[in-house]
């Protein structure tokens, strides 16, 4: 922090000396500006000062809307910024005939706006306690304004203007995905019990936004191909969005298949089997598993009458046994299968020959010491946008199903840069 402050003061002093020297030599405003613009070392220092002011403005806006940023949020933004920097190099190579200070300034503003989109996505996915509705509306207004300006307020024959407008179009698609996730997170937080269908609705939203984004790329690509033999910077976003869309559809189909197997093939355990189990803690939600008849009364409640003692053959319909003999809450399994189709404990693929795996699990249960579970932590990762979930990585769960954050990079925010 101290070294950064020293560098900031030194840069500000150098800029002040350069501007003061230019006005001292030229005496007038216009000749001084021409002198600063043509002398490249002075112009580079002024650009560095402008970037510094832009970073300070970004930090001030973040402090107003988001408060103190977490270390993970800063690291994620820096990682995405590096990917964006290399994409910008490809864009600059494509538009080298139109490359000038104005063009670079426009793409710097895009990177500036992208940063707030990424940060908003981080906060929404982490179930922020603060409501971000004003900032969502502000970003939506900025995206719509730039789309209207670059498509109707500039010369359509300039490909650079179309590319900048298209980038804001992609940002608007990502913002729509973030808004949908925010609405689903808000509905889930208002419910007294966990919402099992939230992850499924997020997958539907990701598929819809992914289709719109991919169709936009396929519509915009021929325009560039008509003016350039091979726009290389278009290949990566089209590939990432297509791969993301394919993976999201596959995840949706696999999760529906796993849930259908859970409801029709996987067995409900009996009360006697639950009582004989050595471990009755569901490792997904970290809560004790009880049947309806054996569940303890809530705090402050008294049992009015003696509950009938459950028979050993009574079925606990809220608890399911996987083919590997591990038992979990049915609602927790539903949420887990919406992200991955494996056993939370032993990582057995429940979609691979469920009948044969069930017979193998029963044989293991009959052997002494094979039916006990070894509790394992669920893998922590995130599920997009969203993209959905910048290269569509595999998704995992960290709790009962409230976390659905995509691992970086995802296709939710993939654009030209």
C-alpha positions as a Markdown table, in Angstrom:
| # | Residue | x | y | z |
|---|---|---|---|---|
| 1 | Unk | 0.0 | 0.0 | 0.0 |
| 2 | Unk | 2.8 | 2.4 | 0.9 |
| 3 | Unk | 4.7 | 1.7 | -2.3 |
| 4 | Unk | 1.5 | 2.2 | -4.3 |
| 5 | Unk | 0.9 | 5.6 | -2.7 |
| 6 | Unk | 4.5 | 6.6 | -3.4 |
| 7 | Unk | 4.2 | 5.6 | -7.1 |
| 8 | Unk | 0.9 | 7.4 | -7.4 |
| 9 | Unk | 2.3 | 10.7 | -6.0 |
| 10 | Unk | 5.4 | 10.4 | -8.2 |
| 11 | Unk | 3.2 | 9.9 | -11.3 |
| 12 | Unk | 1.0 | 12.8 | -10.4 |
| 13 | Unk | 4.1 | 15.0 | -9.9 |
| 14 | Unk | 5.6 | 13.9 | -13.2 |
| 15 | Unk | 2.3 | 14.7 | -15.0 |
| 16 | Unk | 2.1 | 18.1 | -13.4 |
| 17 | Unk | 5.6 | 18.9 | -14.4 |
| 18 | Unk | 5.1 | 17.8 | -18.0 |
| 19 | Unk | 1.8 | 19.8 | -18.4 |
| 20 | Unk | 3.4 | 22.8 | -16.7 |
| 21 | Unk | 6.4 | 22.7 | -18.9 |
| 22 | Unk | 4.3 | 22.4 | -22.1 |
| 23 | Unk | 2.2 | 25.5 | -21.1 |
| 24 | Unk | 5.4 | 27.4 | -20.1 |
| 25 | Unk | 6.9 | 26.8 | -23.5 |
| 26 | Unk | 3.9 | 27.3 | -25.8 |
| 27 | Unk | 2.1 | 29.9 | -23.7 |
| 28 | Unk | -1.3 | 29.0 | -25.2 |
| 29 | Unk | -3.7 | 26.0 | -24.7 |
| 30 | Unk | -4.0 | 24.6 | -28.2 |
| 31 | Unk | -0.3 | 24.6 | -29.1 |
| 32 | Unk | 0.4 | 23.1 | -25.7 |
| 33 | Unk | -2.0 | 20.3 | -26.4 |
| 34 | Unk | -0.6 | 19.6 | -29.8 |
| 35 | Unk | 2.9 | 19.5 | -28.3 |
| 36 | Unk | 1.8 | 17.0 | -25.6 |
| 37 | Unk | 0.0 | 14.8 | -28.1 |
| 38 | Unk | 2.9 | 14.6 | -30.6 |
| 39 | Unk | 5.7 | 14.1 | -28.1 |
| 40 | Unk | 5.3 | 10.4 | -27.3 |
| 41 | Unk | 7.1 | 10.2 | -23.9 |
| 42 | Unk | 4.9 | 13.0 | -22.5 |
| 43 | Unk | 1.8 | 11.4 | -24.1 |
| 44 | Unk | 2.6 | 8.1 | -22.5 |
| 45 | Unk | 2.9 | 9.6 | -19.0 |
| 46 | Unk | -0.5 | 11.4 | -19.5 |
| 47 | Unk | -2.1 | 8.1 | -20.6 |
| 48 | Unk | -0.7 | 6.4 | -17.5 |
| 49 | Unk | -2.1 | 9.2 | -15.3 |
| 50 | Unk | -5.6 | 8.8 | -17.0 |
| 51 | Unk | -5.5 | 5.0 | -16.3 |
| 52 | Unk | -4.6 | 5.8 | -12.7 |
| 53 | Unk | -7.6 | 8.1 | -12.4 |
| 54 | Unk | -9.8 | 5.4 | -14.0 |
| 55 | Unk | -8.7 | 2.9 | -11.4 |
| 56 | Unk | -9.3 | 5.3 | -8.6 |
| 57 | Unk | -12.8 | 6.0 | -10.0 |
| 58 | Unk | -13.5 | 2.2 | -10.2 |
| 59 | Unk | -12.4 | 1.7 | -6.6 |
| 60 | Unk | -14.6 | 4.6 | -5.5 |
| 61 | Unk | -17.6 | 3.1 | -7.3 |
| 62 | Unk | -16.9 | -0.3 | -5.8 |
| 63 | Unk | -16.8 | 1.2 | -2.3 |
| 64 | Unk | -20.1 | 2.9 | -2.8 |
| 65 | Unk | -22.0 | -0.1 | -4.2 |
| 66 | Unk | -20.1 | -3.1 | -2.8 |
| 67 | Unk | -18.2 | -1.9 | 0.2 |
| 68 | Unk | -14.9 | -3.7 | 0.9 |
| 69 | Unk | -13.9 | -6.3 | -1.7 |
| 70 | Unk | -12.9 | -9.7 | -0.7 |
| 71 | Unk | -9.5 | -11.2 | -1.7 |
| 72 | Unk | -11.1 | -13.9 | -3.8 |
| 73 | Unk | -13.1 | -11.3 | -5.7 |
| 74 | Unk | -10.0 | -9.2 | -6.5 |
| 75 | Unk | -8.1 | -12.4 | -7.6 |
| 76 | Unk | -11.0 | -13.5 | -9.9 |
| 77 | Unk | -11.3 | -10.0 | -11.5 |
| 78 | Unk | -7.5 | -9.9 | -12.1 |
| 79 | Unk | -7.6 | -13.4 | -13.7 |
| 80 | Unk | -10.4 | -12.4 | -16.0 |
| 81 | Unk | -8.6 | -9.2 | -16.9 |
| 82 | Unk | -5.6 | -11.2 | -18.1 |
| 83 | Unk | -7.7 | -13.3 | -20.4 |
| 84 | Unk | -9.4 | -10.1 | -21.6 |
| 85 | Unk | -6.0 | -8.5 | -22.3 |
| 86 | Unk | -4.9 | -11.2 | -24.6 |
| 87 | Unk | -8.3 | -11.1 | -26.4 |
| 88 | Unk | -7.8 | -7.3 | -26.8 |
| 89 | Unk | -4.5 | -7.9 | -28.6 |
| 90 | Unk | -6.3 | -10.1 | -31.2 |
| 91 | Unk | -8.9 | -7.4 | -31.6 |
| 92 | Unk | -6.3 | -4.7 | -32.1 |
| 93 | Unk | -4.5 | -6.9 | -34.7 |
| 94 | Unk | -7.8 | -7.3 | -36.6 |
| 95 | Unk | -8.6 | -3.5 | -36.5 |
| 96 | Unk | -5.1 | -2.3 | -37.1 |
| 97 | Unk | -6.2 | 0.0 | -39.9 |
| 98 | Unk | -8.6 | 1.8 | -37.6 |
| 99 | Unk | -6.3 | 1.6 | -34.5 |
| 100 | Unk | -6.0 | 5.0 | -32.9 |
| 101 | Unk | -6.3 | 6.7 | -29.5 |
| 102 | Unk | -10.1 | 6.9 | -29.6 |
| 103 | Unk | -10.4 | 3.2 | -30.4 |
| 104 | Unk | -8.1 | 2.2 | -27.6 |
| 105 | Unk | -10.0 | 4.5 | -25.2 |
| 106 | Unk | -13.3 | 2.8 | -26.2 |
| 107 | Unk | -12.0 | -0.6 | -25.4 |
| 108 | Unk | -10.5 | 0.6 | -22.2 |
| 109 | Unk | -14.0 | 1.8 | -21.2 |
| 110 | Unk | -15.3 | -1.6 | -22.1 |
| 111 | Unk | -12.8 | -3.3 | -19.8 |
| 112 | Unk | -13.8 | -0.7 | -17.1 |
| 113 | Unk | -17.5 | -1.7 | -17.5 |
| 114 | Unk | -16.7 | -5.4 | -17.7 |
| 115 | Unk | -15.1 | -5.2 | -14.3 |
| 116 | Unk | -18.3 | -4.1 | -12.7 |
| 117 | Unk | -20.2 | -6.8 | -14.5 |
| 118 | Unk | -17.8 | -9.4 | -13.1 |
| 119 | Unk | -18.0 | -8.0 | -9.6 |
| 120 | Unk | -21.8 | -8.0 | -9.7 |
| 121 | Unk | -21.8 | -11.6 | -10.9 |
| 122 | Unk | -19.5 | -12.5 | -8.0 |
| 123 | Unk | -21.8 | -10.9 | -5.4 |
| 124 | Unk | -24.9 | -12.4 | -6.8 |
| 125 | Unk | -23.5 | -15.9 | -7.0 |
| 126 | Unk | -22.2 | -15.6 | -3.4 |
| 127 | Unk | -25.6 | -14.6 | -2.2 |
| 128 | Unk | -24.7 | -11.1 | -1.1 |
| 129 | Unk | -26.6 | -9.8 | 1.9 |
| 130 | Unk | -26.9 | -6.4 | 0.3 |
| 131 | Unk | -29.4 | -5.7 | -2.4 |
| 132 | Unk | -27.7 | -4.7 | -5.6 |
| 133 | Unk | -30.8 | -3.5 | -7.5 |
| 134 | Unk | -29.6 | 0.1 | -8.0 |
| 135 | Unk | -26.3 | -1.1 | -9.5 |
| 136 | Unk | -28.0 | -3.6 | -11.7 |
| 137 | Unk | -30.2 | -0.9 | -13.1 |
| 138 | Unk | -27.2 | 1.4 | -13.6 |
| 139 | Unk | -25.3 | -1.3 | -15.6 |
| 140 | Unk | -28.3 | -2.1 | -17.7 |
| 141 | Unk | -28.7 | 1.6 | -18.6 |
| 142 | Unk | -25.0 | 1.9 | -19.5 |
| 143 | Unk | -25.2 | -1.2 | -21.7 |
| 144 | Unk | -28.4 | -0.1 | -23.5 |
| 145 | Unk | -27.0 | 3.4 | -24.0 |
| 146 | Unk | -23.8 | 2.2 | -25.6 |
| 147 | Unk | -25.6 | -0.3 | -27.8 |
| 148 | Unk | -27.9 | 2.5 | -29.1 |
| 149 | Unk | -25.0 | 4.8 | -29.6 |
| 150 | Unk | -22.7 | 2.5 | -31.5 |
| 151 | Unk | -25.5 | 1.1 | -33.7 |
| 152 | Unk | -27.4 | 4.2 | -34.5 |
| 153 | Unk | -25.2 | 7.1 | -33.6 |
| 154 | Unk | -22.0 | 6.2 | -35.6 |
| 155 | Unk | -21.1 | 5.3 | -39.1 |
| 156 | Unk | -22.1 | 1.6 | -39.7 |
| 157 | Unk | -19.3 | 1.3 | -42.3 |
| 158 | Unk | -16.8 | 1.4 | -39.4 |
| 159 | Unk | -16.3 | -2.1 | -38.2 |
| 160 | Unk | -14.7 | -0.9 | -35.0 |
| 161 | Unk | -17.9 | 0.8 | -34.0 |
| 162 | Unk | -19.9 | -2.3 | -34.7 |
| 163 | Unk | -17.4 | -4.4 | -32.7 |
| 164 | Unk | -17.6 | -2.1 | -29.7 |
| 165 | Unk | -21.4 | -2.1 | -29.9 |
| 166 | Unk | -21.5 | -5.9 | -30.2 |
| 167 | Unk | -19.3 | -6.2 | -27.0 |
| 168 | Unk | -21.9 | -4.2 | -25.1 |
| 169 | Unk | -24.6 | -6.4 | -26.5 |
| 170 | Unk | -22.7 | -9.5 | -25.1 |
| 171 | Unk | -22.4 | -7.7 | -21.7 |
| 172 | Unk | -26.2 | -7.1 | -21.7 |
| 173 | Unk | -26.8 | -10.8 | -22.3 |
| 174 | Unk | -24.6 | -11.6 | -19.3 |
| 175 | Unk | -26.4 | -9.0 | -17.2 |
| 176 | Unk | -29.7 | -10.6 | -18.0 |
| 177 | Unk | -28.4 | -13.9 | -16.8 |
| 178 | Unk | -27.2 | -12.2 | -13.6 |
| 179 | Unk | -30.6 | -10.6 | -13.1 |
| 180 | Unk | -32.3 | -14.0 | -13.4 |
| 181 | Unk | -29.9 | -15.5 | -10.9 |
| 182 | Unk | -30.5 | -12.6 | -8.6 |
| 183 | Unk | -34.3 | -13.1 | -8.7 |
| 184 | Unk | -33.9 | -16.9 | -8.1 |
| 185 | Unk | -31.5 | -16.2 | -5.2 |
| 186 | Unk | -34.0 | -13.7 | -3.7 |
| 187 | Unk | -36.9 | -16.2 | -4.0 |
| 188 | Unk | -34.8 | -18.9 | -2.4 |
| 189 | Unk | -33.8 | -16.7 | 0.5 |
| 190 | Unk | -37.4 | -15.8 | 1.2 |
| 191 | Unk | -38.5 | -19.5 | 1.5 |
| 192 | Unk | -38.5 | -21.2 | 4.8 |
| 193 | Unk | -37.2 | -24.5 | 3.4 |
| 194 | Unk | -34.5 | -25.1 | 0.7 |
| 195 | Unk | -35.8 | -24.6 | -2.8 |
| 196 | Unk | -35.0 | -27.8 | -4.7 |
| 197 | Unk | -35.8 | -26.5 | -8.2 |
| 198 | Unk | -33.6 | -23.4 | -8.0 |
| 199 | Unk | -30.6 | -25.0 | -9.7 |
| 200 | Unk | -32.9 | -26.5 | -12.4 |
| 201 | Unk | -34.3 | -23.0 | -13.2 |
| 202 | Unk | -30.8 | -21.6 | -13.4 |
| 203 | Unk | -29.9 | -24.3 | -15.9 |
| 204 | Unk | -32.9 | -23.3 | -18.0 |
| 205 | Unk | -31.9 | -19.6 | -17.8 |
| 206 | Unk | -28.4 | -20.5 | -18.8 |
| 207 | Unk | -29.6 | -22.4 | -21.8 |
| 208 | Unk | -31.8 | -19.6 | -23.0 |
| 209 | Unk | -29.2 | -16.9 | -22.6 |
| 210 | Unk | -26.6 | -19.2 | -24.2 |
| 211 | Unk | -28.8 | -19.7 | -27.3 |
| 212 | Unk | -29.4 | -15.9 | -27.6 |
| 213 | Unk | -25.6 | -15.3 | -27.3 |
| 214 | Unk | -24.6 | -18.0 | -29.8 |
| 215 | Unk | -27.2 | -16.8 | -32.3 |
| 216 | Unk | -25.9 | -13.3 | -32.0 |
| 217 | Unk | -22.3 | -14.5 | -32.7 |
| 218 | Unk | -23.5 | -16.5 | -35.7 |
| 219 | Unk | -25.3 | -13.4 | -37.0 |
| 220 | Unk | -22.5 | -11.0 | -36.4 |
| 221 | Unk | -19.6 | -13.2 | -37.7 |
| 222 | Unk | -20.7 | -13.0 | -41.4 |
| 223 | Unk | -20.5 | -9.2 | -41.2 |
| 224 | Unk | -16.9 | -9.4 | -40.2 |
| 225 | Unk | -16.1 | -12.2 | -42.6 |
| 226 | Unk | -17.3 | -10.1 | -45.5 |
| 227 | Unk | -14.6 | -7.5 | -44.7 |
| 228 | Unk | -11.9 | -9.8 | -43.5 |
| 229 | Unk | -10.8 | -13.3 | -44.6 |
| 230 | Unk | -10.5 | -14.7 | -41.1 |
| 231 | Unk | -11.4 | -12.8 | -38.0 |
| 232 | Unk | -9.4 | -14.8 | -35.5 |
| 233 | Unk | -10.7 | -13.1 | -32.4 |
| 234 | Unk | -14.2 | -14.4 | -33.2 |
| 235 | Unk | -13.2 | -18.1 | -33.0 |
| 236 | Unk | -12.6 | -18.3 | -29.2 |
| 237 | Unk | -15.9 | -16.8 | -28.0 |
| 238 | Unk | -17.9 | -18.8 | -30.5 |
| 239 | Unk | -16.2 | -22.0 | -29.5 |
| 240 | Unk | -16.5 | -21.3 | -25.8 |
| 241 | Unk | -20.2 | -20.4 | -26.0 |
| 242 | Unk | -21.0 | -23.5 | -28.1 |
| 243 | Unk | -19.1 | -25.7 | -25.7 |
| 244 | Unk | -20.8 | -24.1 | -22.8 |
| 245 | Unk | -24.2 | -24.5 | -24.3 |
| 246 | Unk | -23.6 | -28.2 | -25.1 |
| 247 | Unk | -22.3 | -28.8 | -21.6 |
| 248 | Unk | -25.3 | -27.1 | -20.0 |
| 249 | Unk | -27.8 | -29.1 | -22.0 |
| 250 | Unk | -25.9 | -32.3 | -21.2 |
| 251 | Unk | -25.9 | -31.4 | -17.5 |
| 252 | Unk | -29.7 | -30.7 | -17.6 |
| 253 | Unk | -30.4 | -34.1 | -19.2 |
| 254 | Unk | -28.1 | -36.0 | -16.9 |
| 255 | Unk | -29.5 | -34.3 | -13.8 |
| 256 | Unk | -33.1 | -35.2 | -14.9 |
| 257 | Unk | -32.0 | -38.8 | -15.5 |
| 258 | Unk | -30.4 | -39.0 | -12.1 |
| 259 | Unk | -33.5 | -37.6 | -10.4 |
| 260 | Unk | -35.7 | -40.0 | -12.3 |
| 261 | Unk | -33.5 | -42.9 | -11.1 |
| 262 | Unk | -33.7 | -41.6 | -7.6 |
| 263 | Unk | -37.5 | -41.6 | -7.6 |
| 264 | Unk | -38.0 | -44.9 | -9.4 |
| 265 | Unk | -34.9 | -47.2 | -8.8 |
| 266 | Unk | -33.1 | -46.2 | -5.7 |
| 267 | Unk | -34.6 | -47.8 | -2.6 |
| 268 | Unk | -36.1 | -46.1 | 0.4 |
| 269 | Unk | -34.6 | -47.4 | 3.6 |
| 270 | Unk | -36.7 | -48.8 | 6.4 |
| 271 | Unk | -36.8 | -47.5 | 10.0 |
| 272 | Unk | -34.9 | -50.6 | 11.2 |
| 273 | Unk | -32.1 | -50.1 | 8.6 |
| 274 | Unk | -31.8 | -46.5 | 9.7 |
| 275 | Unk | -31.6 | -47.5 | 13.3 |
| 276 | Unk | -28.9 | -50.1 | 12.5 |
| 277 | Unk | -26.8 | -47.7 | 10.4 |
| 278 | Unk | -23.6 | -46.6 | 12.0 |
| 279 | Unk | -23.7 | -43.1 | 10.6 |
| 280 | Unk | -27.0 | -41.3 | 10.2 |
| 281 | Unk | -25.6 | -37.9 | 9.3 |
| 282 | Unk | -26.3 | -36.6 | 5.8 |
| 283 | Unk | -23.0 | -35.3 | 4.6 |
| 284 | Unk | -24.6 | -33.0 | 2.1 |
| 285 | Unk | -26.5 | -30.9 | 4.7 |
| 286 | Unk | -24.6 | -32.1 | 7.8 |
| 287 | Unk | -27.9 | -32.8 | 9.6 |
| 288 | Unk | -29.1 | -36.0 | 11.4 |
| 289 | Unk | -31.4 | -38.2 | 9.3 |
| 290 | Unk | -34.7 | -39.0 | 11.0 |
| 291 | Unk | -38.0 | -40.6 | 9.9 |
| 292 | Unk | -41.2 | -38.7 | 10.4 |
| 293 | Unk | -42.1 | -41.0 | 13.4 |
| 294 | Unk | -38.7 | -40.7 | 15.1 |
| 295 | Unk | -37.9 | -37.1 | 14.5 |
| 296 | Unk | -37.4 | -35.1 | 17.7 |
| 297 | Unk | -39.8 | -32.3 | 18.6 |
| 298 | Unk | -38.9 | -28.7 | 17.7 |
| 299 | Unk | -37.5 | -26.3 | 20.3 |
| 300 | Unk | -40.3 | -25.1 | 22.6 |
| 301 | Unk | -42.8 | -27.8 | 21.5 |
| 302 | Unk | -44.2 | -30.5 | 23.7 |
| 303 | Unk | -45.5 | -33.8 | 22.6 |
| 304 | Unk | -49.2 | -33.9 | 23.3 |
| 305 | Unk | -49.6 | -37.6 | 22.9 |
| 306 | Unk | -47.5 | -40.7 | 22.6 |
| 307 | Unk | -46.5 | -41.3 | 19.0 |
| 308 | Unk | -47.0 | -44.9 | 17.9 |
| 309 | Unk | -43.8 | -46.9 | 17.7 |
| 310 | Unk | -42.7 | -47.4 | 14.1 |
| 311 | Unk | -42.5 | -51.0 | 12.9 |
| 312 | Unk | -39.2 | -52.3 | 11.6 |
| 313 | Unk | -40.7 | -52.6 | 8.1 |
| 314 | Unk | -41.9 | -49.0 | 7.9 |
| 315 | Unk | -40.3 | -47.1 | 5.0 |
| 316 | Unk | -38.6 | -43.8 | 5.6 |
| 317 | Unk | -39.6 | -42.1 | 2.3 |
| 318 | Unk | -37.5 | -39.0 | 2.9 |
| 319 | Unk | -34.2 | -41.0 | 2.9 |
| 320 | Unk | -32.7 | -42.7 | -0.1 |
| 321 | Unk | -30.1 | -45.4 | -0.4 |
| 322 | Unk | -27.7 | -45.2 | -3.4 |
| 323 | Unk | -26.4 | -48.3 | -5.2 |
| 324 | Unk | -23.2 | -47.9 | -3.1 |
| 325 | Unk | -25.3 | -48.3 | 0.1 |
| 326 | Unk | -24.7 | -44.7 | 1.3 |
| 327 | Unk | -27.9 | -43.0 | 2.5 |
| 328 | Unk | -28.9 | -39.3 | 2.2 |
| 329 | Unk | -31.9 | -37.1 | 2.4 |
| 330 | Unk | -34.0 | -37.3 | -0.8 |
| 331 | Unk | -34.2 | -33.5 | -1.0 |
| 332 | Unk | -30.4 | -33.2 | -0.6 |
| 333 | Unk | -29.8 | -35.8 | -3.3 |
| 334 | Unk | -32.1 | -34.0 | -5.7 |
| 335 | Unk | -30.1 | -30.8 | -5.2 |
| 336 | Unk | -26.8 | -32.7 | -5.5 |
| 337 | Unk | -27.9 | -34.5 | -8.7 |
| 338 | Unk | -28.7 | -31.2 | -10.3 |
| 339 | Unk | -25.0 | -30.5 | -10.2 |
| 340 | Unk | -23.2 | -33.8 | -10.5 |
| 341 | Unk | -24.4 | -37.4 | -10.8 |
| 342 | Unk | -22.1 | -39.1 | -8.4 |
| 343 | Unk | -22.3 | -40.3 | -4.8 |
| 344 | Unk | -21.3 | -37.5 | -2.4 |
| 345 | Unk | -19.2 | -39.9 | -0.4 |
| 346 | Unk | -17.5 | -42.4 | -2.7 |
| 347 | Unk | -18.0 | -40.6 | -6.1 |
| 348 | Unk | -19.8 | -43.6 | -7.6 |
| 349 | Unk | -21.4 | -42.7 | -10.9 |
| 350 | Unk | -25.1 | -43.4 | -10.3 |
| 351 | Unk | -25.9 | -43.3 | -14.0 |
| 352 | Unk | -23.7 | -46.2 | -14.9 |
| 353 | Unk | -25.6 | -49.5 | -14.8 |
| 354 | Unk | -27.7 | -48.6 | -11.7 |
| 355 | Unk | -29.1 | -52.1 | -11.4 |
| 356 | Unk | -25.7 | -53.8 | -11.4 |
| 357 | Unk | -24.3 | -51.2 | -9.0 |
| 358 | Unk | -27.2 | -51.7 | -6.7 |
| 359 | Unk | -26.5 | -55.5 | -6.5 |
| 360 | Unk | -22.8 | -54.7 | -5.9 |
| 361 | Unk | -23.8 | -52.3 | -3.1 |
| 362 | Unk | -26.0 | -54.9 | -1.5 |
| 363 | Unk | -23.2 | -57.5 | -1.5 |
| 364 | Unk | -20.9 | -54.9 | 0.1 |
| 365 | Unk | -23.4 | -54.1 | 2.8 |
| 366 | Unk | -23.7 | -57.8 | 3.7 |
| 367 | Unk | -20.0 | -58.0 | 4.3 |
| 368 | Unk | -18.9 | -56.9 | 7.8 |
| 369 | Unk | -17.4 | -53.4 | 7.9 |
| 370 | Unk | -18.3 | -52.6 | 4.3 |
| 371 | Unk | -21.6 | -50.9 | 5.0 |
| 372 | Unk | -20.1 | -48.2 | 7.2 |
| 373 | Unk | -19.6 | -44.8 | 5.5 |
| 374 | Unk | -16.5 | -42.8 | 5.5 |
| 375 | Unk | -17.6 | -39.2 | 5.6 |
| 376 | Unk | -16.0 | -37.2 | 2.8 |
| 377 | Unk | -16.2 | -33.5 | 2.2 |
| 378 | Unk | -18.1 | -32.6 | -0.9 |
| 379 | Unk | -15.9 | -31.0 | -3.5 |
| 380 | Unk | -16.1 | -27.3 | -3.4 |
| 381 | Unk | -16.3 | -25.5 | -6.7 |
| 382 | Unk | -18.8 | -23.4 | -8.5 |
| 383 | Unk | -21.3 | -23.9 | -11.4 |
| 384 | Unk | -23.2 | -20.5 | -16.1 |
| 385 | Unk | -24.2 | -17.3 | -17.6 |
| 386 | Unk | -24.5 | -17.2 | -17.8 |
| 387 | Unk | -22.3 | -17.8 | -18.9 |
| 388 | Unk | -23.5 | -20.1 | -18.2 |
| 389 | Unk | -22.5 | -21.7 | -15.8 |
| 390 | Unk | -15.2 | -18.3 | -19.9 |
| 391 | Unk | -14.7 | -22.0 | -20.7 |
| 392 | Unk | -17.5 | -24.0 | -19.1 |
| 393 | Unk | -15.7 | -26.0 | -16.4 |
| 394 | Unk | -17.2 | -28.9 | -14.5 |
| 395 | Unk | -19.5 | -28.0 | -11.6 |
| 396 | Unk | -19.7 | -29.1 | -8.1 |
| 397 | Unk | -21.7 | -28.3 | -4.9 |
| 398 | Unk | -20.7 | -26.9 | -1.5 |
| 399 | Unk | -23.9 | -27.2 | 0.4 |
| 400 | Unk | -27.5 | -28.3 | 0.1 |
| 401 | Unk | -27.7 | -26.6 | -3.2 |
| 402 | Unk | -27.7 | -22.9 | -2.7 |
| 403 | Unk | -24.3 | -22.4 | -4.4 |
| 404 | Unk | -24.3 | -22.5 | -8.2 |
| 405 | Unk | -21.3 | -20.6 | -9.2 |
| 406 | Unk | -19.4 | -21.4 | -12.4 |
| 407 | Unk | -15.7 | -22.1 | -12.3 |
| 408 | Unk | -13.5 | -19.7 | -14.2 |
| 409 | Unk | -13.4 | -19.2 | -17.1 |
| 410 | Unk | -17.1 | -19.5 | -18.0 |
| 411 | Unk | -18.9 | -18.6 | -21.2 |
| 412 | Unk | -21.3 | -16.3 | -19.3 |
| 413 | Unk | -19.1 | -13.3 | -19.9 |
| 414 | Unk | -17.1 | -14.3 | -23.0 |
| 415 | Unk | -17.1 | -11.6 | -25.6 |
| 416 | Unk | -14.7 | -10.4 | -28.2 |
| 417 | Unk | -12.5 | -9.1 | -25.4 |
